mmCIF file of C-alpha atoms in Angstrom:
data_model
loop_
_atom_site.group_PDB
_atom_site.id
_atom_site.type_symbol
_atom_site.label_atom_id
_atom_site.label_comp_id
_atom_site.label_asym_id
_atom_site.label_seq_id
_atom_site.Cartn_x
_atom_site.Cartn_y
_atom_site.Cartn_z
ATOM 1 C CA UNK A 4 -1.168 11.792 -9.622
ATOM 2 C CA UNK A 5 2.029 11.675 -11.454
ATOM 3 C CA UNK A 6 5.428 13.959 -10.827
ATOM 4 C CA UNK A 7 5.272 17.109 -13.325
ATOM 5 C CA UNK A 8 8.074 16.542 -16.333
ATOM 6 C CA UNK A 9 8.902 19.992 -15.395
ATOM 7 C CA UNK A 10 10.112 18.333 -12.101
ATOM 8 C CA UNK A 11 12.461 16.308 -13.565
ATOM 9 C CA UNK A 12 16.099 17.691 -14.918
ATOM 10 C CA UNK A 13 16.812 17.965 -18.452
ATOM 11 C CA UNK A 14 19.893 15.477 -18.323
ATOM 12 C CA UNK A 15 17.227 12.654 -17.039
ATOM 13 C CA UNK A 16 14.235 13.657 -19.617
ATOM 14 C CA UNK A 17 17.803 13.283 -22.075
ATOM 15 C CA UNK A 18 17.959 9.246 -21.506
ATOM 16 C CA UNK A 19 14.514 8.697 -22.362
ATOM 17 C CA UNK A 20 14.498 7.606 -25.815
ATOM 18 C CA UNK A 21 12.024 8.883 -28.453
ATOM 19 C CA UNK A 22 8.662 7.227 -28.776
ATOM 20 C CA UNK A 23 8.979 5.919 -31.870
ATOM 21 C CA UNK A 24 11.760 3.655 -30.515
ATOM 22 C CA UNK A 25 9.880 2.368 -28.078
ATOM 23 C CA UNK A 26 6.921 1.192 -30.348
ATOM 24 C CA UNK A 27 6.512 -2.546 -29.935
ATOM 25 C CA UNK A 28 7.801 -5.015 -33.362
ATOM 26 C CA UNK A 29 4.499 -6.498 -33.666
ATOM 27 C CA UNK A 30 0.693 -6.901 -32.238
ATOM 28 C CA UNK A 31 -0.840 -5.393 -29.202
ATOM 29 C CA UNK A 32 -1.953 -1.615 -28.422
ATOM 30 C CA UNK A 33 0.743 -0.007 -29.617
ATOM 31 C CA UNK A 34 0.233 3.268 -27.730
ATOM 32 C CA UNK A 35 -0.551 1.775 -24.730
ATOM 33 C CA UNK A 36 2.742 -0.162 -24.896
ATOM 34 C CA UNK A 37 4.618 3.076 -25.860
ATOM 35 C CA UNK A 38 2.850 4.871 -22.470
ATOM 36 C CA UNK A 39 3.499 2.430 -20.313
ATOM 37 C CA UNK A 40 7.010 2.197 -21.325
ATOM 38 C CA UNK A 41 7.467 5.794 -21.108
ATOM 39 C CA UNK A 42 6.123 5.929 -17.875
ATOM 40 C CA UNK A 43 8.474 3.293 -16.776
ATOM 41 C CA UNK A 44 11.578 5.181 -18.220
ATOM 42 C CA UNK A 45 10.059 8.306 -16.700
ATOM 43 C CA UNK A 46 9.860 6.720 -13.396
ATOM 44 C CA UNK A 47 13.501 5.638 -13.383
ATOM 45 C CA UNK A 48 14.491 8.557 -14.348
ATOM 46 C CA UNK A 49 13.351 10.191 -11.597
ATOM 47 C CA UNK A 50 14.305 7.834 -9.379
ATOM 48 C CA UNK A 51 17.907 8.004 -10.260
ATOM 49 C CA UNK A 52 17.792 11.823 -10.011
ATOM 50 C CA UNK A 53 16.267 11.779 -6.359
ATOM 51 C CA UNK A 54 13.260 13.204 -6.944
ATOM 52 C CA UNK A 55 10.935 10.485 -6.716
ATOM 53 C CA UNK A 56 9.655 10.580 -2.776
ATOM 54 C CA UNK A 57 6.645 8.274 -3.442
ATOM 55 C CA UNK A 58 6.177 5.556 -5.862
ATOM 56 C CA UNK A 59 2.799 4.092 -6.306
ATOM 57 C CA UNK A 60 0.574 1.089 -8.309
ATOM 58 C CA UNK A 61 -2.607 -0.553 -8.006
ATOM 59 C CA UNK A 62 -2.857 -4.139 -8.240
ATOM 60 C CA UNK A 63 -6.164 -6.019 -8.420
ATOM 61 C CA UNK A 64 -6.733 -8.541 -5.895
ATOM 62 C CA UNK A 65 -10.258 -10.751 -4.313
ATOM 63 C CA UNK A 66 -10.435 -7.604 -2.156
ATOM 64 C CA UNK A 67 -10.971 -5.235 -5.463
ATOM 65 C CA UNK A 68 -8.326 -3.001 -6.443
ATOM 66 C CA UNK A 69 -5.431 -2.171 -3.785
ATOM 67 C CA UNK A 70 -3.260 1.066 -4.161
ATOM 68 C CA UNK A 71 0.505 0.114 -3.022
ATOM 69 C CA UNK A 72 2.415 2.989 -2.232
ATOM 70 C CA UNK A 73 5.995 3.333 -1.357
ATOM 71 C CA UNK A 74 8.951 5.777 -0.323
ATOM 72 C CA UNK A 75 12.450 5.157 -0.047
ATOM 73 C CA UNK A 76 12.194 4.030 3.436
ATOM 74 C CA UNK A 77 9.388 1.467 3.038
ATOM 75 C CA UNK A 78 5.785 0.494 1.901
ATOM 76 C CA UNK A 79 3.604 3.377 3.186
ATOM 77 C CA UNK A 80 0.316 3.071 2.235
ATOM 78 C CA UNK A 81 -1.880 0.563 1.083
ATOM 79 C CA UNK A 82 -5.626 1.708 0.142
ATOM 80 C CA UNK A 83 -8.581 0.301 -0.883
ATOM 81 C CA UNK A 84 -10.822 1.129 -3.827
ATOM 82 C CA UNK A 85 -13.674 2.648 -1.623
ATOM 83 C CA UNK A 86 -11.228 5.143 0.178
ATOM 84 C CA UNK A 87 -10.933 6.662 -3.694
ATOM 85 C CA UNK A 88 -7.306 6.233 -4.605
ATOM 86 C CA UNK A 89 -6.900 9.923 -6.204
ATOM 87 C CA UNK A 90 -7.950 11.090 -2.829
ATOM 88 C CA UNK A 91 -5.277 8.923 -1.278
ATOM 89 C CA UNK A 92 -2.767 9.984 -3.459
ATOM 90 C CA UNK A 93 -3.793 13.445 -2.568
ATOM 91 C CA UNK A 94 -3.260 12.942 1.108
ATOM 92 C CA UNK A 95 0.298 11.720 0.352
ATOM 93 C CA UNK A 96 0.944 14.628 -1.583
ATOM 94 C CA UNK A 97 -0.018 16.619 1.212
ATOM 95 C CA UNK A 98 1.370 14.495 3.941
ATOM 96 C CA UNK A 99 4.841 13.489 1.994
ATOM 97 C CA UNK A 100 5.727 15.069 -0.820
ATOM 98 C CA UNK A 101 3.859 16.192 -4.391
ATOM 99 C CA UNK A 102 6.297 14.478 -6.002
ATOM 100 C CA UNK A 103 4.956 11.017 -6.818
ATOM 101 C CA UNK A 104 4.546 9.128 -9.916
ATOM 102 C CA UNK A 105 3.259 5.781 -11.147
ATOM 103 C CA UNK A 106 6.198 3.280 -10.909
ATOM 104 C CA UNK A 107 4.990 -0.365 -10.892
ATOM 105 C CA UNK A 108 8.977 -1.707 -10.911
ATOM 106 C CA UNK A 109 9.441 -0.058 -7.604
ATOM 107 C CA UNK A 110 6.338 -1.929 -5.817
ATOM 108 C CA UNK A 111 7.296 -5.254 -7.553
ATOM 109 C CA UNK A 112 8.093 -7.213 -4.094
ATOM 110 C CA UNK A 113 4.981 -5.772 -2.381
ATOM 111 C CA UNK A 114 2.851 -6.603 -4.984
ATOM 112 C CA UNK A 115 4.251 -10.618 -5.125
ATOM 113 C CA UNK A 116 3.943 -10.472 -1.557
ATOM 114 C CA UNK A 117 0.246 -9.592 -1.615
ATOM 115 C CA UNK A 118 -0.252 -11.657 -4.577
ATOM 116 C CA UNK A 119 1.082 -14.783 -2.598
ATOM 117 C CA UNK A 120 -0.949 -13.944 0.525
ATOM 118 C CA UNK A 121 -4.035 -14.032 -1.519
ATOM 119 C CA UNK A 122 -2.970 -17.362 -3.002
ATOM 120 C CA UNK A 123 -2.352 -18.936 0.632
ATOM 121 C CA UNK A 124 1.224 -19.534 0.112
ATOM 122 C CA UNK A 125 2.278 -16.736 2.355
ATOM 123 C CA UNK A 126 1.672 -15.997 5.933
ATOM 124 C CA UNK A 127 3.286 -13.242 6.921
ATOM 125 C CA UNK A 128 4.857 -9.864 5.282
ATOM 126 C CA UNK A 129 8.579 -9.083 5.021
ATOM 127 C CA UNK A 130 8.908 -5.790 3.726
ATOM 128 C CA UNK A 131 10.140 -2.632 4.403
ATOM 129 C CA UNK A 132 7.686 -0.400 5.986
ATOM 130 C CA UNK A 133 7.399 3.046 6.287
ATOM 131 C CA UNK A 134 4.717 3.933 9.554
ATOM 132 C CA UNK A 135 5.345 7.976 9.061
ATOM 133 C CA UNK A 136 1.362 8.415 8.745
ATOM 134 C CA UNK A 137 0.628 7.056 12.265
ATOM 135 C CA UNK A 138 2.018 8.347 15.734
ATOM 136 C CA UNK A 139 1.289 8.012 19.452
ATOM 137 C CA UNK A 140 -0.473 5.616 20.868
ATOM 138 C CA UNK A 141 -1.829 4.785 17.456
ATOM 139 C CA UNK A 142 1.758 3.821 16.150
ATOM 140 C CA UNK A 143 1.812 1.567 19.551
ATOM 141 C CA UNK A 144 -0.998 -0.195 18.114
ATOM 142 C CA UNK A 145 0.268 -0.778 14.514
ATOM 143 C CA UNK A 146 3.514 -2.066 15.677
ATOM 144 C CA UNK A 147 1.477 -4.548 17.984
ATOM 145 C CA UNK A 148 -0.697 -5.819 14.909
ATOM 146 C CA UNK A 149 1.758 -8.339 13.326
ATOM 147 C CA UNK A 150 2.016 -10.040 16.806
ATOM 148 C CA UNK A 151 -1.349 -11.604 16.409
ATOM 149 C CA UNK A 152 -0.811 -14.681 14.290
ATOM 150 C CA UNK A 153 -2.159 -15.639 10.788
ATOM 151 C CA UNK A 154 -5.396 -17.569 10.865
ATOM 152 C CA UNK A 155 -5.728 -15.829 14.916
ATOM 153 C CA UNK A 156 -8.026 -13.246 16.448
ATOM 154 C CA UNK A 157 -7.665 -10.687 18.695
ATOM 155 C CA UNK A 158 -10.389 -8.131 20.453
ATOM 156 C CA UNK A 159 -10.032 -4.554 20.768
ATOM 157 C CA UNK A 160 -9.695 -5.180 24.659
ATOM 158 C CA UNK A 161 -7.204 -7.793 24.057
ATOM 159 C CA UNK A 162 -4.927 -5.632 22.050
ATOM 160 C CA UNK A 163 -5.536 -2.396 24.525
ATOM 161 C CA UNK A 164 -4.211 -4.699 27.423
ATOM 162 C CA UNK A 165 -1.324 -6.165 25.252
ATOM 163 C CA UNK A 166 -0.217 -2.380 24.386
ATOM 164 C CA UNK A 167 -0.525 -1.564 28.274
ATOM 165 C CA UNK A 168 -3.618 0.322 28.487
ATOM 166 C CA UNK A 169 -6.348 -1.398 29.265
ATOM 167 C CA UNK A 170 -8.881 1.345 29.149
ATOM 168 C CA UNK A 171 -7.837 2.220 25.865
ATOM 169 C CA UNK A 172 -10.576 -0.334 23.882
ATOM 170 C CA UNK A 173 -11.853 2.778 21.444
ATOM 171 C CA UNK A 174 -8.551 4.396 20.837
ATOM 172 C CA UNK A 175 -7.402 0.714 19.461
ATOM 173 C CA UNK A 176 -10.220 0.965 17.492
ATOM 174 C CA UNK A 177 -9.619 4.048 15.844
ATOM 175 C CA UNK A 178 -5.881 2.890 15.462
ATOM 176 C CA UNK A 179 -7.166 -0.300 13.389
ATOM 177 C CA UNK A 180 -10.015 1.788 11.560
ATOM 178 C CA UNK A 181 -6.738 4.358 10.466
ATOM 179 C CA UNK A 182 -4.076 1.839 10.310
ATOM 180 C CA UNK A 183 -2.358 2.907 6.791
ATOM 181 C CA UNK A 184 -1.239 -0.465 5.862
ATOM 182 C CA UNK A 185 -4.284 -2.861 5.488
ATOM 183 C CA UNK A 186 -4.069 -6.349 5.020
ATOM 184 C CA UNK A 187 0.229 -5.913 5.130
ATOM 185 C CA UNK A 188 -0.447 -5.294 8.662
ATOM 186 C CA UNK A 189 -3.204 -7.110 9.709
ATOM 187 C CA UNK A 190 -5.602 -4.903 11.438
ATOM 188 C CA UNK A 191 -8.319 -7.632 10.232
ATOM 189 C CA UNK A 192 -7.245 -9.987 12.723
ATOM 190 C CA UNK A 193 -8.681 -7.649 15.340
ATOM 191 C CA UNK A 194 -12.401 -8.330 16.317
ATOM 192 C CA UNK A 195 -15.261 -7.450 18.883
ATOM 193 C CA UNK A 196 -15.754 -9.539 22.159
ATOM 194 C CA UNK A 197 -18.554 -10.804 21.167
ATOM 195 C CA UNK A 198 -16.888 -12.293 18.144
ATOM 196 C CA UNK A 199 -18.367 -10.029 15.593
ATOM 197 C CA UNK A 200 -16.219 -8.578 13.097
ATOM 198 C CA UNK A 201 -16.923 -4.991 13.575
ATOM 199 C CA UNK A 202 -15.466 -1.898 10.886
ATOM 200 C CA UNK A 203 -12.597 -1.979 8.749
ATOM 201 C CA UNK A 204 -11.318 0.207 6.597
ATOM 202 C CA UNK A 205 -12.202 -1.811 3.500
ATOM 203 C CA UNK A 206 -15.583 -2.476 4.221
ATOM 204 C CA UNK A 207 -16.952 -5.380 6.158
ATOM 205 C CA UNK A 208 -17.242 -7.837 3.202
ATOM 206 C CA UNK A 209 -13.576 -7.507 2.869
ATOM 207 C CA UNK A 210 -12.895 -7.847 6.523
ATOM 208 C CA UNK A 211 -15.014 -11.111 6.550
ATOM 209 C CA UNK A 212 -13.365 -12.119 3.387
ATOM 210 C CA UNK A 213 -9.576 -12.258 5.028
ATOM 211 C CA UNK A 214 -10.739 -13.524 7.790
ATOM 212 C CA UNK A 215 -12.090 -16.581 6.351
ATOM 213 C CA UNK A 216 -9.042 -16.680 3.605
ATOM 214 C CA UNK A 217 -6.675 -17.239 6.918
ATOM 215 C CA UNK A 218 -9.352 -19.723 8.686
ATOM 216 C CA UNK A 219 -9.297 -21.960 5.508
ATOM 217 C CA UNK A 220 -5.768 -22.567 5.268
#
């Protein structure tokens, strides 16, 4: 899903050089390079004119392709491939704004930090977050998740008690399952009281991989 050209003001489009000026001097797939550069310039023009509400990119990770999406307020969504990225973008369009464009440059800091996490060189994320996709008790839980230290786990019941509602174990499970920022906001560190991993938005294999990654550090 991308921002329709008709929504970009004419004066912004005028700043984009014609495709022949974007051709590489030698080597590579010329068409791909042109399209990539044109997309970056469209994203920059949309951002400069204030009509880009949600920027996104897709990165490769050990748990598969992750979609990263951000608003001007911060990172708003991390989505696994099993969630269907097109469906996720459609949901963002409905809940936030249809003015969405693939703009990797806007997500570079997030992509770099996710890469560092999987490389084992980062234990905590330092990114602005936009938590508008969660609310009420679920948001309380999401805001508590970073309190669970890297390499540690907490049970759903312990997290419910930490949030001041020890009887809300099922609600904690729902909050973790619907966490809009998995990996970055570590709901994978919440496990069942018997030590089994429990459910996860990215699937049980992804959850186990994240836990093993942190345990090995």
